[in-house]
Amino acid sequence: MFLQTKVFIPHPESDWSAPANSDSGSAAAGRYLVQGLATGHDRAYGAVLSFKLRGGRVVDLDILIPRSGRILEIVSVPDAIEAVKLQGPSDTEQVLDLSIELRRLTWVEYRLRQLRRAVPVFFRQPVERRLRAGFRVRTLITDLDYAYGVACRFRANAYMRSYADWYAEFYRIAPEDRQAMRRRLAKWSSPPQFQIVVLARNGRESASVLYHAGLDKQIYPHFTAEVWPENGWIPRLVAASRSAHAIAPGASKSPGDKWVIILREGNRLAEAALYWLAHVIDGSQGADVVYADHDEIGVDGRLCDPAFKPDWSPELLRATNYMGDAFTWRLRDVTGFWDSAEAQRYSVNGALHSLLLALAAEGREPVHVPAPLWHIRHDNRSADPTDGEETREIVQAHLAAHGVTACVAASGPHRCRVRYALPDALPLVSIIIPTRDGLEHLQRCIESLMTLTSYPRYEIIVVDNQSVVPETLKYLGEIARASNVRVLPFDEAFNYSKINNYAVAQSNGELVCLLNNDTEVISPDWLDEMVGRLLQEGVGAVGAKLLYGNDTVQHGGDTVGPGGCANHLHSGIGRDDPGYCGRALVAQDLSAVTAACLLTKKSVYQALDGLNEVQLTVAFNDVDYCLRVREAGYRVVWTPHALLYHHESVTRGKDTSPDQIARARAEVEYMRTRWAHLMHHDPFYNPNLNYQHPDFGLSGMPNVQFPWSMI
């Protein structure tokens, strides 16, 4: 053993560990395979393994410490190793048991191992990232040491925990980027014009306010900027919207139209922000609102707390201003559709939320730029619980103005809950529950449905898929006597899709609820909530929030791509935890929801031929159905306000036999092929986020195309 020690993370700069056999000559100058094991950590992260050589020189090696703790690297040292140090991320405090062994390598072995690391990493990187790092195909031949070092850094950076470092790695503007932007700008025939308004507090001097807004660093030159006082800015905005530069109602739109940005004092635009926005505007086919991601400027001046947002979600904007300040809009006369007098009562955040709701309702759907183009000062978005009341007022007024009957309640800072009114003639809901024995769970499911559900118009259809236990058969006979319960036999091999399609064909309801037999109703208004949302214009399916028995989240909606195929969002967090950017507590549009509890319109279900009985007999049929719902032009909505327990897959069990494993693999492959265009960009899971696991962590390789790309 070369080294065995305890390591304290973060490691003090001066704390080196001496090798156990430093006098034996085994750590002399040469090329080494570094094999080690680190235990005591709870997640993967990037670290730096440093070797102090005789004479004081230090050789640093970027390494990845995976969850397994296994370390396998190579290093070339020109002198004997006197000490070793492991430095982890600064935001981690852990004590690791570290053991390291060194094995000398021949020149050929060393080069082969370099290639094994560098080549796969090379081909997994976006081209822009490789070029910015000077990592080209020829580098693998002419400077393999450099290529290996870059590959190690890229690999370790996949688990960087400091957002500021992550931002510098992926969004720092290099000199060649500026050159590329200027070349493209020279060819732009009708560039969009920006009117930037910086809202100043307490009569601050204009020059100082503009300087701190980052406007002097903008590469894009086609903008004007002025400072308005934060008090009284709305009347000036209304006057500007009536100006000669604004788009008149019904007038045609032009790429060179003027666009407005409201920038609060202390907030800053990224260097490439205006260029990126202009590029998107130029290619957006007449959009009226473009919004971007943002992060915060911490008290120490470093960037932190990014908000990587989903693409356009009307339901989410009715629950919270998820776009924040980070948007621009085509200058137009707003007096016909925005109540500016009412907006003057609100905070700046509230007024912007009100404006966004009005703009989105009047024009084309907003376009999202998945890049952190706004840097928001940390105190420019308070967490005052009363802000939820302001959000409630704004959303209630917006819904009333557009003829949507609903009751809106504040549900926390900057968020609210919309309860859509149900029609006088309530639609019948057919609740379909497949089952095979599992009496304990089925009985709990049925009894919770019948005793807790407040929605009055529903029928229950239990589909018995070859139950054999006498107690189960007896119970099925008993519940079939109820006037609103039917038991349908399905005497074929288990095929979840076929079972549900069979039952839907025999259902009487206008709406269909697919429900697992291992669910349990918690909130009496669960079905009222889901029906209310499904009956809104353009909605085709609605899903619920499902909890494990220990009150942690099992299902917060589904995402497509992260984790390899389709996975639940926010799985494992606490029942009332806000989740990423508060999204676990608010209704929103998503790509898919689970059929463990899914409400849809029977007409839509049948028009789309229901669940896929052929390729998706067991898994992913619900995700596939939701994606086809969206493909047909409908929206899929998830709500946290319909709450049930879900004891997952109790009846069916796990896939263990060779046939089951082969079937599961085939289903995954079908999904990856059928929905390949979504696997790397779910519109509701930002491409800057981790696609290895749907945990909302930072991506080690953001799938974002830079508009000034040299490719």
GROMACS .gro file of C-alpha atoms in nm, residues 514-701:
model
  188
  514LEU     CA    1  -5.654   0.513  -1.504
  515LEU     CA    2  -5.576   0.415  -1.145
  516ASN     CA    3  -5.345   0.151  -1.001
  517ASN     CA    4  -5.486  -0.091  -0.746
  518ASP     CA    5  -5.200  -0.006  -0.508
  519THR     CA    6  -5.301   0.358  -0.470
  520GLU     CA    7  -5.483   0.517  -0.179
  521VAL     CA    8  -5.676   0.844  -0.181
  522ILE     CA    9  -5.549   1.108   0.064
  523SER     CA   10  -5.714   1.435  -0.039
  524PRO     CA   11  -6.094   1.420  -0.080
  525ASP     CA   12  -6.090   1.679  -0.360
  526TRP     CA   13  -5.835   1.488  -0.569
  527LEU     CA   14  -6.082   1.417  -0.848
  528ASP     CA   15  -6.242   1.764  -0.838
  529GLU     CA   16  -5.891   1.906  -0.884
  530MET     CA   17  -5.806   1.680  -1.177
  531VAL     CA   18  -6.140   1.723  -1.354
  532GLY     CA   19  -6.120   2.102  -1.317
  533ARG     CA   20  -5.781   2.109  -1.485
  534LEU     CA   21  -5.870   1.858  -1.757
  535LEU     CA   22  -6.169   2.068  -1.864
  536GLN     CA   23  -5.951   2.372  -1.935
  537GLU     CA   24  -5.894   2.461  -2.298
  538GLY     CA   25  -5.635   2.246  -2.473
  539VAL     CA   26  -5.568   2.003  -2.187
  540GLY     CA   27  -5.562   1.634  -2.282
  541ALA     CA   28  -5.433   1.458  -1.970
  542VAL     CA   29  -5.380   1.535  -1.601
  543GLY     CA   30  -5.163   1.356  -1.346
  544ALA     CA   31  -5.149   1.357  -0.967
  545LYS     CA   32  -4.884   1.384  -0.699
  546LEU     CA   33  -4.812   1.038  -0.560
  547LEU     CA   34  -4.642   0.962  -0.229
  548TYR     CA   35  -4.477   0.657  -0.081
  549GLY     CA   36  -4.617   0.535   0.248
  550ASN     CA   37  -4.346   0.725   0.437
  551ASP     CA   38  -4.474   1.056   0.292
  552THR     CA   39  -4.187   1.106   0.049
  553VAL     CA   40  -4.265   1.184  -0.314
  554GLN     CA   41  -4.290   0.890  -0.553
  555HIS     CA   42  -4.416   1.082  -0.857
  556GLY     CA   43  -4.395   1.453  -0.930
  557GLY     CA   44  -4.457   1.414  -1.300
  558ASP     CA   45  -4.242   1.240  -1.559
  559THR     CA   46  -3.950   1.355  -1.770
  560VAL     CA   47  -3.829   1.196  -2.092
  561GLY     CA   48  -3.457   1.141  -2.146
  562PRO     CA   49  -3.295   1.198  -1.806
  563GLY     CA   50  -3.193   0.863  -1.662
  564GLY     CA   51  -3.192   0.699  -2.003
  565CYS     CA   52  -3.561   0.679  -2.092
  566ALA     CA   53  -3.841   0.814  -1.872
  567ASN     CA   54  -3.833   0.878  -1.499
  568HIS     CA   55  -4.025   1.046  -1.220
  569LEU     CA   56  -3.937   1.398  -1.112
  570HIS     CA   57  -3.867   1.491  -0.748
  571SER     CA   58  -3.879   1.128  -0.639
  572GLY     CA   59  -3.765   1.088  -0.279
  573ILE     CA   60  -3.812   1.444  -0.152
  574GLY     CA   61  -4.044   1.518   0.139
  575ARG     CA   62  -4.417   1.558   0.090
  576ASP     CA   63  -4.408   1.936   0.141
  577ASP     CA   64  -4.056   2.005   0.010
  578PRO     CA   65  -4.058   2.273  -0.262
  579GLY     CA   66  -3.829   2.081  -0.498
  580TYR     CA   67  -3.629   2.250  -0.773
  581CYS     CA   68  -3.729   2.617  -0.804
  582GLY     CA   69  -4.042   2.537  -0.605
  583ARG     CA   70  -4.181   2.317  -0.882
  584ALA     CA   71  -4.286   2.027  -0.658
  585LEU     CA   72  -4.557   2.248  -0.506
  586VAL     CA   73  -4.716   2.406  -0.815
  587ALA     CA   74  -4.923   2.283  -1.108
  588GLN     CA   75  -4.742   2.282  -1.442
  589ASP     CA   76  -4.729   2.147  -1.794
  590LEU     CA   77  -4.506   1.841  -1.835
  591SER     CA   78  -4.418   1.590  -2.103
  592ALA     CA   79  -4.586   1.301  -1.923
  593VAL     CA   80  -4.747   1.172  -1.606
  594THR     CA   81  -4.784   0.822  -1.472
  595ALA     CA   82  -5.095   0.613  -1.535
  596ALA     CA   83  -5.088   0.509  -1.171
  597CYS     CA   84  -5.331   0.802  -1.156
  598LEU     CA   85  -5.405   0.965  -1.491
  599LEU     CA   86  -5.721   1.144  -1.600
  600THR     CA   87  -5.795   1.194  -1.968
  601LYS     CA   88  -6.088   1.252  -2.200
  602LYS     CA   89  -6.235   0.934  -2.342
  603SER     CA   90  -6.264   1.099  -2.683
  604VAL     CA   91  -5.892   1.180  -2.685
  605TYR     CA   92  -5.801   0.834  -2.556
  606GLN     CA   93  -5.994   0.659  -2.830
  607ALA     CA   94  -5.883   0.897  -3.104
  608LEU     CA   95  -5.523   0.807  -3.018
  609ASP     CA   96  -5.603   0.431  -2.999
  610GLY     CA   97  -5.538   0.425  -2.626
  611LEU     CA   98  -5.229   0.265  -2.478
  612ASN     CA   99  -4.985   0.078  -2.702
  613GLU     CA  100  -5.079  -0.292  -2.670
  614VAL     CA  101  -4.804  -0.420  -2.899
  615GLN     CA  102  -4.468  -0.263  -2.816
  616LEU     CA  103  -4.548  -0.141  -2.462
  617THR     CA  104  -4.739  -0.414  -2.285
  618VAL     CA  105  -4.611  -0.336  -1.935
  619ALA     CA  106  -4.393  -0.026  -1.898
  620PHE     CA  107  -4.377   0.325  -2.049
  621ASN     CA  108  -4.722   0.292  -2.210
  622ASP     CA  109  -4.843   0.586  -2.000
  623VAL     CA  110  -4.547   0.803  -2.100
  624ASP     CA  111  -4.595   0.708  -2.465
  625TYR     CA  112  -4.964   0.795  -2.440
  626CYS     CA  113  -4.890   1.137  -2.290
  627LEU     CA  114  -4.634   1.210  -2.560
  628ARG     CA  115  -4.889   1.122  -2.825
  629VAL     CA  116  -5.140   1.348  -2.649
  630ARG     CA  117  -4.892   1.635  -2.679
  631GLU     CA  118  -4.808   1.535  -3.036
  632ALA     CA  119  -5.179   1.572  -3.117
  633GLY     CA  120  -5.173   1.930  -2.989
  634TYR     CA  121  -5.303   1.885  -2.636
  635ARG     CA  122  -5.133   1.975  -2.311
  636VAL     CA  123  -5.037   1.739  -2.028
  637VAL     CA  124  -5.070   1.891  -1.682
  638TRP     CA  125  -4.942   1.769  -1.346
  639THR     CA  126  -5.096   1.896  -1.024
  640PRO     CA  127  -4.960   1.857  -0.668
  641HIS     CA  128  -5.307   1.932  -0.531
  642ALA     CA  129  -5.443   1.586  -0.617
  643LEU     CA  130  -5.269   1.370  -0.361
  644LEU     CA  131  -5.260   0.990  -0.329
  645TYR     CA  132  -5.036   0.723  -0.181
  646HIS     CA  133  -4.883   0.477  -0.425
  647HIS     CA  134  -4.738   0.144  -0.318
  648GLU     CA  135  -4.557   0.095  -0.649
  649SER     CA  136  -4.596  -0.221  -0.857
  650VAL     CA  137  -4.716  -0.431  -0.565
  651THR     CA  138  -4.939  -0.653  -0.778
  652ARG     CA  139  -4.714  -0.707  -1.078
  653GLY     CA  140  -4.385  -0.736  -0.891
  654LYS     CA  141  -4.038  -0.690  -1.043
  655ASP     CA  142  -3.886  -0.808  -1.370
  656THR     CA  143  -3.661  -1.102  -1.283
  657SER     CA  144  -3.704  -1.378  -1.544
  658PRO     CA  145  -3.508  -1.374  -1.872
  659ASP     CA  146  -3.830  -1.315  -2.069
  660GLN     CA  147  -3.930  -1.023  -1.846
  661ILE     CA  148  -3.585  -0.867  -1.872
  662ALA     CA  149  -3.588  -0.905  -2.251
  663ARG     CA  150  -3.935  -0.749  -2.270
  664ALA     CA  151  -3.826  -0.457  -2.050
  665ARG     CA  152  -3.522  -0.394  -2.270
  666ALA     CA  153  -3.735  -0.402  -2.583
  667GLU     CA  154  -3.974  -0.147  -2.434
  668VAL     CA  155  -3.688   0.087  -2.348
  669GLU     CA  156  -3.548   0.052  -2.698
  670TYR     CA  157  -3.887   0.124  -2.853
  671MET     CA  158  -3.923   0.442  -2.647
  672ARG     CA  159  -3.573   0.560  -2.732
  673THR     CA  160  -3.641   0.509  -3.101
  674ARG     CA  161  -3.998   0.641  -3.117
  675TRP     CA  162  -3.921   0.951  -2.909
  676ALA     CA  163  -3.555   1.000  -2.999
  677HIS     CA  164  -3.606   1.373  -3.061
  678LEU     CA  165  -3.706   1.422  -2.696
  679MET     CA  166  -3.445   1.204  -2.528
  680HIS     CA  167  -3.189   1.485  -2.520
  681HIS     CA  168  -3.427   1.776  -2.473
  682ASP     CA  169  -3.743   1.727  -2.276
  683PRO     CA  170  -3.906   2.072  -2.308
  684PHE     CA  171  -3.983   2.075  -1.937
  685TYR     CA  172  -3.640   1.961  -1.815
  686ASN     CA  173  -3.375   2.218  -1.901
  687PRO     CA  174  -3.076   2.099  -2.110
  688ASN     CA  175  -2.839   2.260  -1.857
  689LEU     CA  176  -2.957   2.007  -1.599
  690ASN     CA  177  -2.824   1.658  -1.534
  691TYR     CA  178  -2.947   1.405  -1.791
  692GLN     CA  179  -2.772   1.112  -1.622
  693HIS     CA  180  -3.025   1.126  -1.338
  694PRO     CA  181  -3.341   1.341  -1.320
  695ASP     CA  182  -3.222   1.512  -1.002
  696PHE     CA  183  -3.212   1.873  -1.131
  697GLY     CA  184  -2.837   1.882  -1.072
  698LEU     CA  185  -2.603   2.067  -1.305
  699SER     CA  186  -2.521   1.889  -1.628
  700GLY     CA  187  -2.168   1.777  -1.685
  701MET     CA  188  -2.223   1.849  -2.054
   0.00000   0.00000   0.00000
